[in-house]
């Protein structure tokens, strides 16, 4: 059971990368990359988990109660922002590629000339 | 490279990565049993030392405040990059915005979507503000609330048309909000320097634990980041919608494709 979460994270990483490698549509490729990246969310949250602990919010609970790791949750927040910005930039690039080559298929994209 | 060789290269590379990953994962503590030193320290002392009840927000805007500054600049850079990439091209025409992608049939909106959308705009806006403002007390904060606020602009587009979005959340305002937020965070950082402490150090009075005015600069961080995230996302929506709805490629000159 304890290894399941890490297995899920690894699976997401590899299935996402496989999608990136075999993709025939640039938007699909960007989404595959975000699947691969989501493995890091799962991994980080999993590392911070403690059995039987509460969320790290103490508005109505004593700070002495065991809580899960808030630091990795803050890291996930950074991770999400990075993922969103990378996706926005890549989608903008995909649009430009489509304008230049009239195709969303990465196989149709020729090497760029200056 | 043929598709077949590509797959073979991928499988070989993936097996290599998998081996290293497995090795790394084997070194991790078993799931659910470990508490890091940082977690123990922050969970037990944040309420006392920073007068906030949300450890995640305290980490983001105080203990890891400089990282968040970098994160905010990253968001800023991404918006600038997307705006630059999607700038007007020489061969492009602009049409009055029609809510329809090129070569697609416009679907008429059902009145149910319009009704629910209009009804939800106000509450969603207030909800977003509340998430931003209570980041130091309960789950939420500038990033999360900013996303909710930006989605209000998308709902306005959903129930109206492109012009509605332009009028209710203009691009210029979005950019201003993004810039003000990012700059505001930097100003908040220099408050620490002015107060004779380190950059981004929490120098404001910490207030009463559990009230809105507590946590010193953390609330200020939530508000500036909320502004920046809302502005950044609305600006991105504008850019992409503009590409789909307004920009049209001019007829190619004779002789070229």
Tab-separated table of C-alpha atoms in Angstrom:
chain	number	residue	atom	x	y	z
A	1	UNK	CA	0.000	0.000	0.000
A	2	UNK	CA	2.741	2.449	0.931
A	3	UNK	CA	4.369	2.171	-2.478
A	4	UNK	CA	1.135	2.792	-4.377
A	5	UNK	CA	1.389	6.576	-4.244
A	6	UNK	CA	4.928	6.603	-5.573
A	7	UNK	CA	3.848	4.178	-8.282
A	8	UNK	CA	1.045	6.572	-9.279
A	9	UNK	CA	3.522	9.461	-9.467
A	10	UNK	CA	5.927	7.433	-11.614
A	11	UNK	CA	3.077	6.239	-13.839
A	12	UNK	CA	1.891	9.818	-14.441
A	13	UNK	CA	5.429	10.882	-15.310
A	14	UNK	CA	5.988	8.107	-17.838
A	15	UNK	CA	2.532	8.143	-19.395
A	16	UNK	CA	2.885	11.922	-19.837
A	17	UNK	CA	6.326	11.609	-21.392
A	18	UNK	CA	5.111	8.851	-23.710
A	19	UNK	CA	2.347	11.190	-24.823
A	20	UNK	CA	4.834	13.986	-25.474
A	21	UNK	CA	7.042	11.716	-27.565
A	22	UNK	CA	4.266	10.198	-29.684
A	23	UNK	CA	1.980	13.227	-29.941
A	24	UNK	CA	0.753	14.337	-33.355
A	25	UNK	CA	-0.899	17.548	-32.205
A	26	UNK	CA	0.850	20.398	-30.422
A	27	UNK	CA	-2.015	21.165	-28.026
A	28	UNK	CA	-2.214	17.479	-27.123
A	29	UNK	CA	1.550	17.557	-26.583
A	30	UNK	CA	1.281	20.480	-24.140
A	31	UNK	CA	-1.474	18.679	-22.226
A	32	UNK	CA	0.674	15.522	-22.056
A	33	UNK	CA	3.459	17.614	-20.573
A	34	UNK	CA	1.062	18.862	-17.901
A	35	UNK	CA	0.113	15.238	-17.119
A	36	UNK	CA	3.813	14.440	-16.680
A	37	UNK	CA	4.210	17.476	-14.451
A	38	UNK	CA	1.260	16.559	-12.275
A	39	UNK	CA	3.301	13.585	-11.091
A	40	UNK	CA	5.355	16.060	-9.080
A	41	UNK	CA	2.212	17.290	-7.300
A	42	UNK	CA	1.328	13.743	-6.300
A	43	UNK	CA	4.865	13.012	-5.169
A	44	UNK	CA	5.229	16.208	-3.100
A	45	UNK	CA	1.848	15.907	-1.407
A	46	UNK	CA	2.577	12.238	-0.739
A	47	UNK	CA	5.906	12.978	0.897
A	48	UNK	CA	4.235	15.443	3.253
A	49	UNK	CA	1.446	13.079	4.258
A	50	UNK	CA	1.258	11.707	7.787
A	51	UNK	CA	-1.187	9.013	8.763
A	52	UNK	CA	-3.949	10.350	11.008
A	53	UNK	CA	-2.735	13.947	10.877
A	54	UNK	CA	-4.849	17.039	10.161
A	55	UNK	CA	-4.331	19.693	7.479
A	56	UNK	CA	-1.824	22.373	8.590
A	57	UNK	CA	-4.494	24.920	9.518
A	58	UNK	CA	-4.980	25.743	13.131
A	59	UNK	CA	-7.853	28.210	13.128
A	60	UNK	CA	-9.938	25.892	15.279
A	61	UNK	CA	-7.393	23.356	16.451
A	62	UNK	CA	-4.416	23.363	18.753
A	63	UNK	CA	-0.994	23.601	17.058
A	64	UNK	CA	0.048	20.640	19.179
A	65	UNK	CA	-2.082	18.279	17.073
A	66	UNK	CA	-0.055	16.375	14.466
A	67	UNK	CA	-0.490	17.975	11.035
A	68	UNK	CA	0.750	17.104	7.568
A	69	UNK	CA	3.712	18.976	6.101
A	70	UNK	CA	2.716	22.501	5.039
A	71	UNK	CA	6.093	23.196	3.448
A	72	UNK	CA	5.616	20.682	0.630
A	73	UNK	CA	2.097	22.020	0.111
A	74	UNK	CA	3.619	25.472	-0.420
A	75	UNK	CA	6.023	23.865	-2.892
A	76	UNK	CA	3.071	22.369	-4.773
A	77	UNK	CA	1.602	25.862	-5.003
A	78	UNK	CA	4.805	27.034	-6.707
A	79	UNK	CA	4.685	23.949	-8.891
A	80	UNK	CA	1.126	24.697	-10.030
A	81	UNK	CA	2.047	28.280	-10.923
A	82	UNK	CA	5.104	27.135	-12.874
A	83	UNK	CA	2.981	24.548	-14.677
A	84	UNK	CA	0.325	27.100	-15.620
A	85	UNK	CA	2.828	29.648	-16.922
A	86	UNK	CA	4.768	27.060	-18.916
A	87	UNK	CA	1.504	25.854	-20.428
A	88	UNK	CA	0.481	29.390	-21.400
A	89	UNK	CA	3.818	30.042	-23.096
A	90	UNK	CA	3.832	26.696	-24.907
A	91	UNK	CA	0.271	27.172	-26.149
A	92	UNK	CA	1.249	30.609	-27.478
A	93	UNK	CA	4.202	28.993	-29.241
A	94	UNK	CA	1.918	26.280	-30.633
A	95	UNK	CA	-0.329	28.975	-32.082
A	96	UNK	CA	2.640	30.629	-33.755
A	97	UNK	CA	3.844	27.308	-35.164
A	98	UNK	CA	0.368	26.751	-36.591
A	99	UNK	CA	0.474	30.182	-38.211
A	100	UNK	CA	3.833	29.494	-39.819
A	101	UNK	CA	3.312	25.894	-40.937
A	102	UNK	CA	-0.513	25.749	-41.175
A	103	UNK	CA	-0.446	22.593	-39.087
A	104	UNK	CA	-0.562	21.572	-35.446
A	105	UNK	CA	1.375	18.395	-36.165
A	106	UNK	CA	4.896	18.609	-34.706
A	107	UNK	CA	6.080	16.307	-37.516
A	108	UNK	CA	5.210	18.975	-40.064
A	109	UNK	CA	7.334	21.625	-38.393
A	110	UNK	CA	10.519	22.184	-40.361
A	111	UNK	CA	13.716	23.439	-38.775
A	112	UNK	CA	13.447	27.194	-38.318
A	113	UNK	CA	15.234	29.652	-40.529
A	114	UNK	CA	16.361	33.034	-39.307
B	1	UNK	CA	13.875	10.033	-37.367
B	2	UNK	CA	11.059	7.635	-38.071
B	3	UNK	CA	8.241	7.143	-35.612
B	4	UNK	CA	9.537	3.671	-34.808
B	5	UNK	CA	13.085	4.751	-33.939
B	6	UNK	CA	11.623	7.571	-31.927
B	7	UNK	CA	9.659	5.121	-29.796
B	8	UNK	CA	12.670	2.871	-29.357
B	9	UNK	CA	14.807	5.806	-28.220
B	10	UNK	CA	12.043	6.792	-25.813
B	11	UNK	CA	11.712	3.315	-24.310
B	12	UNK	CA	15.480	3.035	-23.768
B	13	UNK	CA	15.639	6.510	-22.197
B	14	UNK	CA	12.526	5.882	-20.095
B	15	UNK	CA	13.978	2.623	-18.738
B	16	UNK	CA	17.083	4.558	-17.687
B	17	UNK	CA	15.009	7.249	-15.989
B	18	UNK	CA	12.820	4.595	-14.363
B	19	UNK	CA	15.855	2.859	-12.885
B	20	UNK	CA	17.156	6.087	-11.341
B	21	UNK	CA	13.677	7.085	-10.190
B	22	UNK	CA	13.156	3.713	-8.523
B	23	UNK	CA	16.487	4.076	-6.770
B	24	UNK	CA	15.488	7.542	-5.517
B	25	UNK	CA	12.012	6.440	-4.430
B	26	UNK	CA	13.468	3.499	-2.529
B	27	UNK	CA	15.359	5.997	-0.384
B	28	UNK	CA	12.211	7.863	0.624
B	29	UNK	CA	10.665	7.262	4.031
B	30	UNK	CA	7.669	4.946	3.937
B	31	UNK	CA	4.404	6.648	3.097
B	32	UNK	CA	2.587	8.439	5.914
B	33	UNK	CA	5.064	7.833	8.699
B	34	UNK	CA	7.565	10.620	8.324
B	35	UNK	CA	7.564	14.162	9.627
B	36	UNK	CA	10.289	16.472	8.373
B	37	UNK	CA	12.087	18.788	10.753
B	38	UNK	CA	10.696	21.832	8.901
B	39	UNK	CA	7.150	20.545	9.156
B	40	UNK	CA	7.492	19.900	12.881
B	41	UNK	CA	9.001	23.327	13.495
B	42	UNK	CA	6.576	25.342	11.365
B	43	UNK	CA	3.445	23.483	12.434
B	44	UNK	CA	4.188	23.992	16.103
B	45	UNK	CA	5.500	27.562	16.049
B	46	UNK	CA	3.794	29.462	13.215
B	47	UNK	CA	0.722	30.439	15.203
B	48	UNK	CA	2.864	31.738	18.042
B	49	UNK	CA	5.580	33.454	16.026
B	50	UNK	CA	3.628	34.860	13.077
B	51	UNK	CA	0.085	35.067	14.497
B	52	UNK	CA	-1.421	33.240	11.516
B	53	UNK	CA	-3.316	29.963	11.517
B	54	UNK	CA	-2.525	28.841	7.959
B	55	UNK	CA	0.964	27.340	7.857
B	56	UNK	CA	0.969	27.079	4.040
B	57	UNK	CA	0.348	30.802	3.536
B	58	UNK	CA	2.875	31.679	6.237
B	59	UNK	CA	5.422	29.527	4.413
B	60	UNK	CA	4.643	31.065	1.036
B	61	UNK	CA	4.649	34.729	2.044
B	62	UNK	CA	6.982	34.781	5.012
B	63	UNK	CA	9.331	31.852	5.497
B	64	UNK	CA	9.754	31.348	1.738
B	65	UNK	CA	8.897	34.919	0.752
B	66	UNK	CA	11.835	35.354	-1.631
B	67	UNK	CA	10.864	32.212	-3.569
B	68	UNK	CA	7.391	33.632	-3.951
B	69	UNK	CA	8.885	36.846	-5.296
B	70	UNK	CA	10.649	34.776	-7.952
B	71	UNK	CA	7.424	32.909	-8.632
B	72	UNK	CA	5.578	36.164	-9.125
B	73	UNK	CA	8.227	37.456	-11.528
B	74	UNK	CA	7.950	34.139	-13.377
B	75	UNK	CA	4.240	34.708	-13.819
B	76	UNK	CA	4.985	38.227	-14.986
B	77	UNK	CA	7.589	36.987	-17.471
B	78	UNK	CA	5.159	34.377	-18.820
B	79	UNK	CA	2.473	36.973	-19.461
B	80	UNK	CA	4.992	39.282	-21.133
B	81	UNK	CA	6.243	36.337	-23.205
B	82	UNK	CA	2.758	35.259	-24.286
B	83	UNK	CA	1.827	38.850	-25.150
B	84	UNK	CA	4.994	39.163	-27.197
B	85	UNK	CA	4.476	35.851	-28.989
B	86	UNK	CA	0.863	36.665	-29.822
B	87	UNK	CA	1.505	40.233	-30.924
B	88	UNK	CA	0.091	41.503	-34.180
B	89	UNK	CA	1.710	40.008	-37.219
B	90	UNK	CA	2.204	41.913	-40.423
B	91	UNK	CA	0.021	39.645	-42.524
B	92	UNK	CA	-2.870	39.538	-40.092
B	93	UNK	CA	-6.258	41.143	-40.452
B	94	UNK	CA	-8.532	42.045	-37.627
B	95	UNK	CA	-12.219	41.432	-37.736
B	96	UNK	CA	-14.860	42.749	-35.411
B	97	UNK	CA	-14.974	40.012	-32.784
B	98	UNK	CA	-17.443	37.283	-33.545
B	99	UNK	CA	-17.821	34.578	-30.948
B	100	UNK	CA	-16.787	31.864	-33.242
B	101	UNK	CA	-13.516	30.288	-34.174
B	102	UNK	CA	-12.492	30.278	-37.811
B	103	UNK	CA	-14.420	27.635	-39.739
B	104	UNK	CA	-16.638	26.673	-36.838
B	105	UNK	CA	-20.349	26.981	-36.369
B	106	UNK	CA	-21.361	29.192	-33.484
B	107	UNK	CA	-23.522	27.418	-30.940
B	108	UNK	CA	-26.335	29.513	-29.584
B	109	UNK	CA	-26.243	29.743	-25.830
B	110	UNK	CA	-28.984	28.151	-23.775
B	111	UNK	CA	-30.846	30.468	-21.460
B	112	UNK	CA	-29.972	28.156	-18.544
B	113	UNK	CA	-26.256	28.848	-19.036
B	114	UNK	CA	-26.940	32.558	-19.209
B	115	UNK	CA	-29.161	32.565	-16.121
B	116	UNK	CA	-26.821	30.501	-13.933
B	117	UNK	CA	-23.806	32.422	-15.228
B	118	UNK	CA	-25.266	35.822	-14.449
B	119	UNK	CA	-26.411	34.595	-11.040
B	120	UNK	CA	-22.974	33.234	-10.184
B	121	UNK	CA	-20.849	36.242	-11.188
B	122	UNK	CA	-21.494	38.298	-8.060
B	123	UNK	CA	-21.074	35.487	-5.511
B	124	UNK	CA	-17.969	34.195	-7.315
B	125	UNK	CA	-16.395	37.655	-7.173
B	126	UNK	CA	-17.074	38.008	-3.444
B	127	UNK	CA	-15.873	34.438	-2.895
B	128	UNK	CA	-12.598	35.264	-4.669
B	129	UNK	CA	-12.072	38.378	-2.570
B	130	UNK	CA	-12.779	36.376	0.571
B	131	UNK	CA	-10.284	33.656	-0.407
B	132	UNK	CA	-7.617	36.340	-0.992
B	133	UNK	CA	-8.356	38.186	2.237
B	134	UNK	CA	-8.479	35.138	4.522
B	135	UNK	CA	-5.371	33.385	3.237
B	136	UNK	CA	-3.609	33.755	6.553
B	137	UNK	CA	-6.521	32.297	8.519
B	138	UNK	CA	-7.892	29.427	6.458
B	139	UNK	CA	-6.981	27.517	3.294
B	140	UNK	CA	-6.610	29.982	0.436
B	141	UNK	CA	-4.558	33.050	-0.314
B	142	UNK	CA	-3.489	35.289	-3.151
B	143	UNK	CA	-2.809	32.600	-5.741
B	144	UNK	CA	-5.978	30.634	-5.115
B	145	UNK	CA	-8.218	33.684	-4.777
B	146	UNK	CA	-6.631	35.252	-7.847
B	147	UNK	CA	-7.609	32.245	-9.923
B	148	UNK	CA	-11.202	32.473	-8.652
B	149	UNK	CA	-11.316	36.204	-9.459
B	150	UNK	CA	-9.910	35.638	-12.938
B	151	UNK	CA	-12.511	32.954	-13.572
B	152	UNK	CA	-15.194	35.595	-12.924
B	153	UNK	CA	-13.971	37.331	-16.094
B	154	UNK	CA	-14.289	34.029	-17.942
B	155	UNK	CA	-17.855	33.574	-16.688
B	156	UNK	CA	-18.611	37.089	-17.970
B	157	UNK	CA	-17.310	35.959	-21.355
B	158	UNK	CA	-19.278	32.720	-21.166
B	159	UNK	CA	-22.621	34.402	-20.570
B	160	UNK	CA	-21.925	37.361	-22.833
B	161	UNK	CA	-19.567	37.729	-25.707
B	162	UNK	CA	-16.044	38.905	-26.324
B	163	UNK	CA	-17.136	42.527	-26.054
B	164	UNK	CA	-18.554	41.818	-22.589
B	165	UNK	CA	-15.158	40.572	-21.467
B	166	UNK	CA	-13.443	43.570	-23.026
B	167	UNK	CA	-15.774	45.917	-21.257
B	168	UNK	CA	-15.957	44.216	-17.830
B	169	UNK	CA	-12.279	43.248	-17.564
B	170	UNK	CA	-10.289	45.254	-20.118
B	171	UNK	CA	-6.835	44.111	-21.123
B	172	UNK	CA	-5.288	47.383	-19.941
B	173	UNK	CA	-6.772	46.941	-16.465
B	174	UNK	CA	-5.566	43.332	-16.330
B	175	UNK	CA	-2.034	44.400	-17.219
B	176	UNK	CA	-2.164	47.229	-14.705
B	177	UNK	CA	-3.345	44.824	-12.014
B	178	UNK	CA	-0.571	42.366	-12.878
B	179	UNK	CA	2.094	45.071	-12.789
B	180	UNK	CA	0.776	46.669	-9.612
B	181	UNK	CA	0.668	43.307	-7.879
B	182	UNK	CA	4.219	42.369	-8.811
B	183	UNK	CA	5.545	45.822	-7.937
B	184	UNK	CA	3.531	45.860	-4.707
B	185	UNK	CA	5.169	42.637	-3.597
B	186	UNK	CA	8.596	44.173	-4.218
B	187	UNK	CA	7.586	47.280	-2.243
B	188	UNK	CA	6.435	45.016	0.578
B	189	UNK	CA	9.873	43.380	0.492
B	190	UNK	CA	11.655	46.695	0.805
B	191	UNK	CA	9.502	47.499	3.858
B	192	UNK	CA	11.728	45.013	5.637
B	193	UNK	CA	14.846	46.865	4.496
B	194	UNK	CA	13.398	50.210	5.575
B	195	UNK	CA	12.524	48.719	8.941
B	196	UNK	CA	16.181	47.816	9.390
B	197	UNK	CA	15.674	44.097	8.783
B	198	UNK	CA	16.130	41.734	5.825
B	199	UNK	CA	14.347	41.895	2.448
B	200	UNK	CA	10.797	40.574	2.846
B	201	UNK	CA	11.179	40.173	6.587
B	202	UNK	CA	7.890	40.485	8.406
B	203	UNK	CA	8.253	43.877	10.104
B	204	UNK	CA	4.631	44.971	10.476
B	205	UNK	CA	2.810	44.512	13.785
B	206	UNK	CA	1.540	40.939	13.993
B	207	UNK	CA	-1.881	41.703	15.473
B	208	UNK	CA	-4.278	39.372	17.238
B	209	UNK	CA	-4.156	35.682	16.241
B	210	UNK	CA	-7.215	34.589	14.301
B	211	UNK	CA	-8.411	38.050	13.236
B	212	UNK	CA	-8.312	39.560	9.749
B	213	UNK	CA	-5.653	42.108	10.746
B	214	UNK	CA	-3.004	39.646	11.811
B	215	UNK	CA	0.190	38.185	10.444
B	216	UNK	CA	1.890	41.471	9.539
B	217	UNK	CA	3.026	41.555	5.908
B	218	UNK	CA	1.406	38.184	5.067
B	219	UNK	CA	-1.995	39.741	4.324
B	220	UNK	CA	-0.261	42.352	2.186
B	221	UNK	CA	1.477	39.566	0.285
B	222	UNK	CA	-1.860	37.821	-0.289
B	223	UNK	CA	-3.408	41.001	-1.689
B	224	UNK	CA	-0.522	41.863	-4.030
B	225	UNK	CA	-0.262	38.304	-5.311
B	226	UNK	CA	-4.051	38.203	-5.711
B	227	UNK	CA	-3.854	41.313	-7.898
B	228	UNK	CA	-0.975	39.912	-9.911
B	229	UNK	CA	-2.542	36.478	-10.490
B	230	UNK	CA	-5.950	37.910	-11.433
B	231	UNK	CA	-4.314	40.331	-13.850
B	232	UNK	CA	-2.001	37.723	-15.343
B	233	UNK	CA	-4.755	35.183	-16.005
B	234	UNK	CA	-7.214	37.729	-17.409
B	235	UNK	CA	-4.458	39.068	-19.678
B	236	UNK	CA	-3.770	35.520	-20.900
B	237	UNK	CA	-7.484	34.875	-21.548
B	238	UNK	CA	-7.559	38.089	-23.565
B	239	UNK	CA	-4.557	37.092	-25.621
B	240	UNK	CA	-5.856	33.647	-26.521
B	241	UNK	CA	-9.448	34.748	-27.145
B	242	UNK	CA	-8.162	37.593	-29.265
B	243	UNK	CA	-6.254	35.098	-31.377
B	244	UNK	CA	-9.304	32.896	-31.856
B	245	UNK	CA	-12.008	35.487	-32.303
B	246	UNK	CA	-10.468	38.622	-33.753
B	247	UNK	CA	-7.307	37.866	-35.670
B	248	UNK	CA	-7.765	36.579	-39.207
B	249	UNK	CA	-5.047	35.726	-41.645
B	250	UNK	CA	-5.031	37.954	-44.686
B	251	UNK	CA	-5.520	36.253	-48.035
B	252	UNK	CA	-2.095	35.124	-49.140
B	253	UNK	CA	-0.653	36.984	-52.088
B	254	UNK	CA	-0.786	35.306	-55.444
B	255	UNK	CA	2.093	32.918	-56.031
B	256	UNK	CA	2.618	32.050	-52.388
B	257	UNK	CA	0.739	29.417	-50.461
